[in-house]
Each structure stands twice: as structure tokens, then as C-alpha cells.
Amino acid sequence: MAKKPRHARAHNTPGNQDDLNKDAQVNLVKIIELVPLARLKPWARNARTHSKKQIRQIAKSIETFGFTNPALIDAADMILAGHGRVEAAKLLGMDAIPCVRLEHMTQGQKRAYIIADNKLAENAGWDQDLLAQEFEALMGLDLGFDLTLTGFSFPEIDHVIASHAPRRRQIHRRPSPRSPPPWNNRRRSRTPRAREPSRRLSWLSSQKNRARRCKIS
């Protein structure tokens, strides 16, 4: 009886694996293009909000560091990520901004990605000790701008440094000599007092004995 030919799985064959890698690279590597702001349209159901204060902060960051994070748009120039950066660019009077066009997503994927792009960044944390060290180092440099460009306010920066920098300094400080425990002093002071009644009794008995001897003599 002839054996049935075994069909190799697609992910096990080298050729198919190369095709999958190429497809992934096509989806990841995109060309950055300058798109006029007038063509960009905000996502109608974007649940992320941007206050005027935050937009001004983004605008100051763009002025200082440049437009380092392109906006993400789809084939119809709909904004998927970067609504705040687009508003900041309008505030600065820019005509066009760098964008990356994503054309491989379905409509459902776009809606989920808009939420994920904002929420995943919020799930990150801070190493407070390293953050305090960075702020201390930056305060010692001639930056030409204030540290509020980091997104932290001055009270927040002071709180981070005050809460974590002193704790690091105490680790390298020599321990101060400790005084002897108070219970030692108490024990020493109580010991003579406990013996005072016996000393008085022995003194009284000796006086009585002397008086008796005088009477007998």
C-alpha cells in the first residue's frame, strides 16, 4: 500500500518563511512623506483628548527638538496617530508635516490601533531613582531651555528629586555612632536602689548589737 505524501506545513518551509518575512518588512518599512496639513483629516471617533496646554507643550517640543515623530495616516489621509502633533503644527503655522501612510489595516484594525497607540504608552512606568538622577544631571547643564519641555512641571521635578535623591545619598553616608541603649542606664541605676533596704537593715542590726553590748558592760 502506497504511503500518502506528507504535506509540509507552510511555516516550516524555508521559502514560505522568507515570503512571510518579506510581507512583514513591507508592512513595517514605510516611506515618510510630507503631507499638507489641509489634506489631513482627524479620526471622527478618536476618544483621546488634547488640552490646549498639552498642545502648547507639544508645539514647544517641536520647536526645540524638531518634528521627530511622524503622524500616521491611512490611504484617505485620515489621521490614525498624531492628532496632538497635527494641532501643534497648526499652532506653529506649519504648512506640511512628515507622515507615514499605513495601508495594510482593515477598518476594525484601525479603530483598535487608535486606542492601543494611546493606551500602551500609558501602561509604561518610571524608574524614580534614575529619573531623579537625570533631572539632577540636566539641571547642571546649560540647555538653553527649561525642563518643562520634558512634560514634567517644576513642582513635579522638585518632588521627584526631593523624594528619591536624598535616599540615594544616605546609602553612602557613614552611620553615626549610637548612644548606649537606655535600658542599660536604667538597670545600673536600679541596681543600687534595690540593695539599699538590705544595707539599712544591716546597719540597724549593728547599732542594736552595740547598744546591747554597752548595757551588758
mmCIF file of N, CA, C and O in Angstrom, residues 6-97:
data_model
loop_
_atom_site.group_PDB
_atom_site.id
_atom_site.type_symbol
_atom_site.label_atom_id
_atom_site.label_comp_id
_atom_site.label_asym_id
_atom_site.label_seq_id
_atom_site.Cartn_x
_atom_site.Cartn_y
_atom_site.Cartn_z
ATOM 1 N N ARG A 6 3.281 13.341 2.505
ATOM 2 C CA ARG A 6 3.110 14.280 3.619
ATOM 3 C C ARG A 6 3.222 15.716 3.088
ATOM 4 O O ARG A 6 4.168 16.052 2.400
ATOM 5 N N HIS A 7 2.240 16.475 3.435
ATOM 6 C CA HIS A 7 2.228 17.875 3.006
ATOM 7 C C HIS A 7 2.931 18.703 4.079
ATOM 8 O O HIS A 7 2.502 18.726 5.233
ATOM 9 N N ALA A 8 3.996 19.333 3.686
ATOM 10 C CA ALA A 8 4.728 20.166 4.652
ATOM 11 C C ALA A 8 3.905 21.392 5.004
ATOM 12 O O ALA A 8 3.237 21.975 4.150
ATOM 13 N N ARG A 9 3.967 21.763 6.280
ATOM 14 C CA ARG A 9 3.260 22.956 6.731
ATOM 15 C C ARG A 9 3.938 24.205 6.171
ATOM 16 O O ARG A 9 5.143 24.244 6.004
ATOM 17 N N ALA A 10 3.128 25.221 5.965
ATOM 18 C CA ALA A 10 3.625 26.425 5.291
ATOM 19 C C ALA A 10 4.714 27.112 6.101
ATOM 20 O O ALA A 10 5.684 27.607 5.555
ATOM 21 N N HIS A 11 4.573 27.108 7.440
ATOM 22 C CA HIS A 11 5.542 27.841 8.246
ATOM 23 C C HIS A 11 6.840 27.054 8.458
ATOM 24 O O HIS A 11 7.780 27.572 9.025
ATOM 25 N N ASN A 12 6.879 25.801 7.982
ATOM 26 C CA ASN A 12 8.099 25.018 8.142
ATOM 27 C C ASN A 12 9.024 25.097 6.931
ATOM 28 O O ASN A 12 10.195 24.757 7.015
ATOM 29 N N THR A 13 8.481 25.507 5.794
ATOM 30 C CA THR A 13 9.287 25.544 4.585
ATOM 31 C C THR A 13 10.084 26.828 4.516
ATOM 32 O O THR A 13 9.567 27.900 4.830
ATOM 33 N N PRO A 14 11.368 26.755 4.137
ATOM 34 C CA PRO A 14 12.188 27.967 4.074
ATOM 35 C C PRO A 14 11.643 29.011 3.128
ATOM 36 O O PRO A 14 11.697 30.205 3.381
ATOM 37 N N GLY A 15 11.085 28.575 1.976
ATOM 38 C CA GLY A 15 10.593 29.543 1.012
ATOM 39 C C GLY A 15 9.426 30.342 1.539
ATOM 40 O O GLY A 15 9.365 31.562 1.390
ATOM 41 N N ASN A 16 8.470 29.630 2.173
ATOM 42 C CA ASN A 16 7.313 30.329 2.724
ATOM 43 C C ASN A 16 7.711 31.248 3.876
ATOM 44 O O ASN A 16 7.121 32.306 4.068
ATOM 45 N N GLN A 17 8.712 30.820 4.653
ATOM 46 C CA GLN A 17 9.172 31.661 5.759
ATOM 47 C C GLN A 17 9.765 32.964 5.227
ATOM 48 O O GLN A 17 9.548 34.046 5.789
ATOM 49 N N ASP A 18 10.514 32.874 4.124
ATOM 50 C CA ASP A 18 11.064 34.089 3.525
ATOM 51 C C ASP A 18 9.958 34.999 3.019
ATOM 52 O O ASP A 18 10.043 36.226 3.137
ATOM 53 N N ASP A 19 8.901 34.412 2.472
ATOM 54 C CA ASP A 19 7.787 35.216 1.984
ATOM 55 C C ASP A 19 7.103 35.949 3.137
ATOM 56 O O ASP A 19 6.721 37.115 3.013
ATOM 57 N N LEU A 20 6.959 35.237 4.265
ATOM 58 C CA LEU A 20 6.341 35.877 5.430
ATOM 59 C C LEU A 20 7.203 37.017 5.943
ATOM 60 O O LEU A 20 6.703 38.072 6.330
ATOM 61 N N ASN A 21 8.521 36.817 5.963
ATOM 62 C CA ASN A 21 9.411 37.884 6.399
ATOM 63 C C ASN A 21 9.330 39.090 5.468
ATOM 64 O O ASN A 21 9.353 40.242 5.915
ATOM 65 N N LYS A 22 9.235 38.828 4.161
ATOM 66 C CA LYS A 22 9.129 39.926 3.210
ATOM 67 C C LYS A 22 7.825 40.689 3.419
ATOM 68 O O LYS A 22 7.793 41.919 3.361
ATOM 69 N N ASP A 23 6.737 39.947 3.666
ATOM 70 C CA ASP A 23 5.453 40.615 3.900
ATOM 71 C C ASP A 23 5.522 41.479 5.150
ATOM 72 O O ASP A 23 4.977 42.590 5.189
ATOM 73 N N ALA A 24 6.180 40.970 6.194
ATOM 74 C CA ALA A 24 6.307 41.750 7.425
ATOM 75 C C ALA A 24 7.132 43.003 7.191
ATOM 76 O O ALA A 24 6.828 44.080 7.705
ATOM 77 N N GLN A 25 8.197 42.876 6.395
ATOM 78 C CA GLN A 25 9.019 44.037 6.108
ATOM 79 C C GLN A 25 8.260 45.067 5.284
ATOM 80 O O GLN A 25 8.409 46.267 5.487
ATOM 81 N N VAL A 26 7.414 44.608 4.382
ATOM 82 C CA VAL A 26 6.623 45.548 3.594
ATOM 83 C C VAL A 26 5.672 46.323 4.488
ATOM 84 O O VAL A 26 5.449 47.523 4.308
ATOM 85 N N ASN A 27 5.101 45.643 5.499
ATOM 86 C CA ASN A 27 4.173 46.310 6.407
ATOM 87 C C ASN A 27 4.891 47.237 7.383
ATOM 88 O O ASN A 27 4.306 48.199 7.862
ATOM 89 N N LEU A 28 6.140 46.946 7.701
ATOM 90 C CA LEU A 28 6.851 47.743 8.686
ATOM 91 C C LEU A 28 7.572 48.935 8.064
ATOM 92 O O LEU A 28 7.566 50.027 8.612
ATOM 93 N N VAL A 29 8.238 48.693 6.929
ATOM 94 C CA VAL A 29 9.042 49.749 6.322
ATOM 95 C C VAL A 29 8.145 50.611 5.441
ATOM 96 O O VAL A 29 7.600 50.154 4.444
ATOM 97 N N LYS A 30 7.982 51.862 5.839
ATOM 98 C CA LYS A 30 7.160 52.789 5.084
ATOM 99 C C LYS A 30 7.985 54.029 4.758
ATOM 100 O O LYS A 30 8.941 54.372 5.455
ATOM 101 N N ILE A 31 7.570 54.711 3.706
ATOM 102 C CA ILE A 31 8.257 55.927 3.288
ATOM 103 C C ILE A 31 7.624 57.114 3.998
ATOM 104 O O ILE A 31 6.401 57.249 4.041
ATOM 105 N N ILE A 32 8.466 57.966 4.583
ATOM 106 C CA ILE A 32 7.980 59.189 5.217
ATOM 107 C C ILE A 32 7.754 60.229 4.119
ATOM 108 O O ILE A 32 8.643 60.519 3.319
ATOM 109 N N GLU A 33 6.557 60.777 4.088
ATOM 110 C CA GLU A 33 6.223 61.781 3.086
ATOM 111 C C GLU A 33 5.687 63.035 3.770
ATOM 112 O O GLU A 33 5.072 62.963 4.833
ATOM 113 N N LEU A 34 5.948 64.183 3.166
ATOM 114 C CA LEU A 34 5.417 65.447 3.658
ATOM 115 C C LEU A 34 4.014 65.640 3.113
ATOM 116 O O LEU A 34 3.804 65.671 1.896
ATOM 117 N N VAL A 35 3.055 65.755 4.026
ATOM 118 C CA VAL A 35 1.652 65.899 3.637
ATOM 119 C C VAL A 35 1.163 67.258 4.116
ATOM 120 O O VAL A 35 1.362 67.613 5.287
ATOM 121 N N PRO A 36 0.527 68.036 3.262
ATOM 122 C CA PRO A 36 -0.023 69.328 3.691
ATOM 123 C C PRO A 36 -1.062 69.148 4.799
ATOM 124 O O PRO A 36 -1.857 68.194 4.783
ATOM 125 N N LEU A 37 -1.044 70.056 5.756
ATOM 126 C CA LEU A 37 -1.993 69.964 6.862
ATOM 127 C C LEU A 37 -3.431 70.086 6.384
ATOM 128 O O LEU A 37 -4.349 69.528 6.996
ATOM 129 N N ALA A 38 -3.643 70.799 5.316
ATOM 130 C CA ALA A 38 -5.005 70.978 4.813
ATOM 131 C C ALA A 38 -5.610 69.671 4.331
ATOM 132 O O ALA A 38 -6.843 69.530 4.282
ATOM 133 N N ARG A 39 -4.772 68.693 3.959
ATOM 134 C CA ARG A 39 -5.280 67.403 3.471
ATOM 135 C C ARG A 39 -5.592 66.425 4.599
ATOM 136 O O ARG A 39 -6.344 65.460 4.396
ATOM 137 N N LEU A 40 -4.999 66.626 5.756
ATOM 138 C CA LEU A 40 -5.160 65.672 6.855
ATOM 139 C C LEU A 40 -6.517 65.849 7.517
ATOM 140 O O LEU A 40 -6.966 66.954 7.801
ATOM 141 N N LYS A 41 -7.153 64.702 7.792
ATOM 142 C CA LYS A 41 -8.479 64.707 8.407
ATOM 143 C C LYS A 41 -8.411 63.930 9.735
ATOM 144 O O LYS A 41 -7.905 62.802 9.766
ATOM 145 N N PRO A 42 -8.907 64.502 10.836
ATOM 146 C CA PRO A 42 -8.888 63.779 12.112
ATOM 147 C C PRO A 42 -9.868 62.615 12.112
ATOM 148 O O PRO A 42 -10.893 62.638 11.419
ATOM 149 N N TRP A 43 -9.523 61.585 12.880
ATOM 150 C CA TRP A 43 -10.414 60.428 13.022
ATOM 151 C C TRP A 43 -11.653 60.868 13.791
ATOM 152 O O TRP A 43 -11.559 61.412 14.884
ATOM 153 N N ALA A 44 -12.819 60.622 13.203
ATOM 154 C CA ALA A 44 -14.057 61.167 13.763
ATOM 155 C C ALA A 44 -14.365 60.603 15.145
ATOM 156 O O ALA A 44 -14.917 61.303 16.012
ATOM 157 N N ARG A 45 -13.989 59.350 15.413
ATOM 158 C CA ARG A 45 -14.325 58.707 16.687
ATOM 159 C C ARG A 45 -13.084 58.556 17.580
ATOM 160 O O ARG A 45 -12.989 57.603 18.348
ATOM 161 N N ASN A 46 -12.178 59.504 17.465
ATOM 162 C CA ASN A 46 -10.984 59.457 18.315
ATOM 163 C C ASN A 46 -11.358 59.823 19.751
ATOM 164 O O ASN A 46 -11.822 60.946 20.028
ATOM 165 N N ALA A 47 -11.181 58.870 20.670
ATOM 166 C CA ALA A 47 -11.567 59.098 22.066
ATOM 167 C C ALA A 47 -10.500 59.830 22.867
ATOM 168 O O ALA A 47 -10.742 60.208 24.017
ATOM 169 N N ARG A 48 -9.322 60.009 22.306
ATOM 170 C CA ARG A 48 -8.233 60.690 23.002
ATOM 171 C C ARG A 48 -8.430 62.193 22.911
ATOM 172 O O ARG A 48 -8.715 62.734 21.841
ATOM 173 N N THR A 49 -8.298 62.875 24.033
ATOM 174 C CA THR A 49 -8.467 64.325 24.076
ATOM 175 C C THR A 49 -7.122 65.004 24.295
ATOM 176 O O THR A 49 -6.219 64.425 24.913
ATOM 177 N N HIS A 50 -7.001 66.214 23.799
ATOM 178 C CA HIS A 50 -5.786 67.012 23.944
ATOM 179 C C HIS A 50 -6.181 68.414 24.408
ATOM 180 O O HIS A 50 -6.908 69.117 23.700
ATOM 181 N N SER A 51 -5.695 68.780 25.585
ATOM 182 C CA SER A 51 -5.987 70.118 26.099
ATOM 183 C C SER A 51 -5.132 71.156 25.373
ATOM 184 O O SER A 51 -4.125 70.822 24.727
ATOM 185 N N LYS A 52 -5.530 72.419 25.496
ATOM 186 C CA LYS A 52 -4.748 73.495 24.879
ATOM 187 C C LYS A 52 -3.356 73.583 25.496
ATOM 188 O O LYS A 52 -2.378 73.876 24.801
ATOM 189 N N LYS A 53 -3.275 73.286 26.796
ATOM 190 C CA LYS A 53 -1.972 73.313 27.459
ATOM 191 C C LYS A 53 -1.047 72.255 26.885
ATOM 192 O O LYS A 53 0.137 72.513 26.632
ATOM 193 N N GLN A 54 -1.581 71.047 26.674
ATOM 194 C CA GLN A 54 -0.743 69.982 26.127
ATOM 195 C C GLN A 54 -0.321 70.281 24.693
ATOM 196 O O GLN A 54 0.809 69.987 24.299
ATOM 197 N N ILE A 55 -1.212 70.857 23.906
ATOM 198 C CA ILE A 55 -0.857 71.201 22.530
ATOM 199 C C ILE A 55 0.262 72.239 22.515
ATOM 200 O O ILE A 55 1.181 72.170 21.685
ATOM 201 N N ARG A 56 0.218 73.189 23.452
ATOM 202 C CA ARG A 56 1.307 74.171 23.545
ATOM 203 C C ARG A 56 2.614 73.494 23.949
ATOM 204 O O ARG A 56 3.688 73.859 23.456
ATOM 205 N N GLN A 57 2.540 72.500 24.837
ATOM 206 C CA GLN A 57 3.741 71.757 25.219
ATOM 207 C C GLN A 57 4.320 71.003 24.030
ATOM 208 O O GLN A 57 5.544 70.984 23.829
ATOM 209 N N ILE A 58 3.459 70.372 23.228
ATOM 210 C CA ILE A 58 3.930 69.657 22.039
ATOM 211 C C ILE A 58 4.560 70.637 21.057
ATOM 212 O O ILE A 58 5.594 70.343 20.432
ATOM 213 N N ALA A 59 3.953 71.816 20.912
ATOM 214 C CA ALA A 59 4.493 72.819 19.995
ATOM 215 C C ALA A 59 5.886 73.273 20.438
ATOM 216 O O ALA A 59 6.802 73.414 19.612
ATOM 217 N N LYS A 60 6.075 73.481 21.733
ATOM 218 C CA LYS A 60 7.401 73.864 22.234
ATOM 219 C C LYS A 60 8.422 72.748 22.006
ATOM 220 O O LYS A 60 9.581 73.009 21.698
ATOM 221 N N SER A 61 7.974 71.505 22.164
ATOM 222 C CA SER A 61 8.867 70.376 21.923
ATOM 223 C C SER A 61 9.284 70.313 20.458
ATOM 224 O O SER A 61 10.447 70.045 20.143
ATOM 225 N N ILE A 62 8.340 70.573 19.544
ATOM 226 C CA ILE A 62 8.668 70.568 18.116
ATOM 227 C C ILE A 62 9.631 71.698 17.788
ATOM 228 O O ILE A 62 10.572 71.528 16.995
ATOM 229 N N GLU A 63 9.433 72.855 18.395
ATOM 230 C CA GLU A 63 10.339 73.978 18.155
ATOM 231 C C GLU A 63 11.755 73.671 18.618
ATOM 232 O O GLU A 63 12.729 74.065 17.977
ATOM 233 N N THR A 64 11.883 72.946 19.733
ATOM 234 C CA THR A 64 13.200 72.686 20.317
ATOM 235 C C THR A 64 13.883 71.483 19.673
ATOM 236 O O THR A 64 15.057 71.549 19.299
ATOM 237 N N PHE A 65 13.152 70.386 19.535
ATOM 238 C CA PHE A 65 13.758 69.129 19.077
ATOM 239 C C PHE A 65 13.467 68.812 17.610
ATOM 240 O O PHE A 65 14.093 67.917 17.053
ATOM 241 N N GLY A 66 12.512 69.491 17.007
ATOM 242 C CA GLY A 66 12.110 69.171 15.658
ATOM 243 C C GLY A 66 10.913 68.236 15.634
ATOM 244 O O GLY A 66 10.478 67.713 16.669
ATOM 245 N N PHE A 67 10.385 67.988 14.438
ATOM 246 C CA PHE A 67 9.238 67.091 14.276
ATOM 247 C C PHE A 67 9.787 65.671 14.158
ATOM 248 O O PHE A 67 9.965 65.132 13.066
ATOM 249 N N THR A 68 10.070 65.057 15.310
ATOM 250 C CA THR A 68 10.778 63.780 15.337
ATOM 251 C C THR A 68 9.861 62.564 15.219
ATOM 252 O O THR A 68 10.345 61.450 15.018
ATOM 253 N N ASN A 69 8.563 62.770 15.379
ATOM 254 C CA ASN A 69 7.628 61.642 15.399
ATOM 255 C C ASN A 69 6.554 61.866 14.336
ATOM 256 O O ASN A 69 5.601 62.624 14.555
ATOM 257 N N PRO A 70 6.687 61.239 13.167
ATOM 258 C CA PRO A 70 5.705 61.475 12.093
ATOM 259 C C PRO A 70 4.312 61.020 12.500
ATOM 260 O O PRO A 70 4.133 60.101 13.303
ATOM 261 N N ALA A 71 3.325 61.679 11.940
ATOM 262 C CA ALA A 71 1.946 61.253 12.133
ATOM 263 C C ALA A 71 1.667 60.029 11.264
ATOM 264 O O ALA A 71 2.295 59.834 10.223
ATOM 265 N N LEU A 72 0.739 59.203 11.712
ATOM 266 C CA LEU A 72 0.346 58.005 10.970
ATOM 267 C C LEU A 72 -1.012 58.249 10.333
ATOM 268 O O LEU A 72 -1.966 58.641 11.025
ATOM 269 N N ILE A 73 -1.096 58.011 9.018
ATOM 270 C CA ILE A 73 -2.333 58.250 8.289
ATOM 271 C C ILE A 73 -2.643 57.034 7.426
ATOM 272 O O ILE A 73 -1.785 56.170 7.197
ATOM 273 N N ASP A 74 -3.894 56.958 6.953
ATOM 274 C CA ASP A 74 -4.267 55.861 6.064
ATOM 275 C C ASP A 74 -4.268 56.352 4.615
ATOM 276 O O ASP A 74 -3.812 57.468 4.310
ATOM 277 N N ALA A 75 -4.790 55.548 3.719
ATOM 278 C CA ALA A 75 -4.766 55.896 2.297
ATOM 279 C C ALA A 75 -5.623 57.110 1.982
ATOM 280 O O ALA A 75 -5.391 57.804 0.984
ATOM 281 N N ALA A 76 -6.612 57.390 2.844
ATOM 282 C CA ALA A 76 -7.512 58.529 2.615
ATOM 283 C C ALA A 76 -7.090 59.758 3.398
ATOM 284 O O ALA A 76 -7.908 60.674 3.599
ATOM 285 N N ASP A 77 -5.831 59.807 3.861
ATOM 286 C CA ASP A 77 -5.299 60.930 4.646
ATOM 287 C C ASP A 77 -6.019 61.105 5.983
ATOM 288 O O ASP A 77 -6.065 62.208 6.531
ATOM 289 N N MET A 78 -6.579 60.034 6.506
ATOM 290 C CA MET A 78 -7.210 60.061 7.820
ATOM 291 C C MET A 78 -6.141 59.800 8.879
ATOM 292 O O MET A 78 -5.340 58.874 8.758
ATOM 293 N N ILE A 79 -6.126 60.616 9.935
ATOM 294 C CA ILE A 79 -5.101 60.512 10.978
ATOM 295 C C ILE A 79 -5.412 59.309 11.865
ATOM 296 O O ILE A 79 -6.508 59.202 12.439
ATOM 297 N N LEU A 80 -4.446 58.416 11.988
ATOM 298 C CA LEU A 80 -4.561 57.271 12.899
ATOM 299 C C LEU A 80 -3.827 57.527 14.203
ATOM 300 O O LEU A 80 -4.247 57.060 15.258
ATOM 301 N N ALA A 81 -2.722 58.225 14.153
ATOM 302 C CA ALA A 81 -1.951 58.573 15.347
ATOM 303 C C ALA A 81 -1.248 59.893 15.085
ATOM 304 O O ALA A 81 -0.680 60.098 14.011
ATOM 305 N N GLY A 82 -1.313 60.778 16.090
ATOM 306 C CA GLY A 82 -0.643 62.069 15.955
ATOM 307 C C GLY A 82 -1.589 63.249 15.891
ATOM 308 O O GLY A 82 -1.215 64.302 15.357
ATOM 309 N N HIS A 83 -2.791 63.121 16.455
ATOM 310 C CA HIS A 83 -3.725 64.244 16.435
ATOM 311 C C HIS A 83 -3.166 65.457 17.176
ATOM 312 O O HIS A 83 -3.321 66.595 16.710
ATOM 313 N N GLY A 84 -2.517 65.209 18.307
ATOM 314 C CA GLY A 84 -1.936 66.323 19.054
ATOM 315 C C GLY A 84 -0.808 67.000 18.294
ATOM 316 O O GLY A 84 -0.661 68.231 18.327
ATOM 317 N N ARG A 85 0.011 66.209 17.608
ATOM 318 C CA ARG A 85 1.115 66.783 16.831
ATOM 319 C C ARG A 85 0.605 67.598 15.655
ATOM 320 O O ARG A 85 1.189 68.620 15.297
ATOM 321 N N VAL A 86 -0.499 67.153 15.057
ATOM 322 C CA VAL A 86 -1.092 67.911 13.956
ATOM 323 C C VAL A 86 -1.607 69.255 14.450
ATOM 324 O O VAL A 86 -1.391 70.306 13.814
ATOM 325 N N GLU A 87 -2.272 69.272 15.602
ATOM 326 C CA GLU A 87 -2.770 70.528 16.151
ATOM 327 C C GLU A 87 -1.624 71.443 16.558
ATOM 328 O O GLU A 87 -1.704 72.666 16.396
ATOM 329 N N ALA A 88 -0.549 70.869 17.080
ATOM 330 C CA ALA A 88 0.616 71.681 17.439
ATOM 331 C C ALA A 88 1.268 72.281 16.200
ATOM 332 O O ALA A 88 1.727 73.434 16.215
ATOM 333 N N ALA A 89 1.305 71.515 15.098
ATOM 334 C CA ALA A 89 1.864 72.032 13.851
ATOM 335 C C ALA A 89 1.020 73.184 13.316
ATOM 336 O O ALA A 89 1.553 74.176 12.789
ATOM 337 N N LYS A 90 -0.296 73.086 13.447
ATOM 338 C CA LYS A 90 -1.160 74.201 13.047
ATOM 339 C C LYS A 90 -0.891 75.423 13.909
ATOM 340 O O LYS A 90 -0.885 76.561 13.400
ATOM 341 N N LEU A 91 -0.662 75.205 15.213
ATOM 342 C CA LEU A 91 -0.371 76.319 16.111
ATOM 343 C C LEU A 91 0.932 77.011 15.735
ATOM 344 O O LEU A 91 1.058 78.242 15.879
ATOM 345 N N LEU A 92 1.887 76.251 15.233
ATOM 346 C CA LEU A 92 3.177 76.814 14.828
ATOM 347 C C LEU A 92 3.136 77.417 13.422
ATOM 348 O O LEU A 92 4.132 78.001 12.982
ATOM 349 N N GLY A 93 2.023 77.257 12.731
ATOM 350 C CA GLY A 93 1.915 77.808 11.386
ATOM 351 C C GLY A 93 2.615 76.992 10.327
ATOM 352 O O GLY A 93 2.983 77.529 9.271
ATOM 353 N N MET A 94 2.794 75.700 10.549
ATOM 354 C CA MET A 94 3.440 74.845 9.557
ATOM 355 C C MET A 94 2.472 74.532 8.418
ATOM 356 O O MET A 94 1.250 74.460 8.611
ATOM 357 N N ASP A 95 3.009 74.346 7.234
ATOM 358 C CA ASP A 95 2.189 74.025 6.063
ATOM 359 C C ASP A 95 2.049 72.522 5.851
ATOM 360 O O ASP A 95 0.998 72.057 5.409
ATOM 361 N N ALA A 96 3.108 71.760 6.147
ATOM 362 C CA ALA A 96 3.090 70.305 5.947
ATOM 363 C C ALA A 96 3.907 69.658 7.057
ATOM 364 O O ALA A 96 4.793 70.287 7.653
ATOM 365 N N ILE A 97 3.603 68.396 7.318
ATOM 366 C CA ILE A 97 4.316 67.651 8.356
ATOM 367 C C ILE A 97 4.690 66.282 7.815
ATOM 368 O O ILE A 97 4.047 65.771 6.885
#
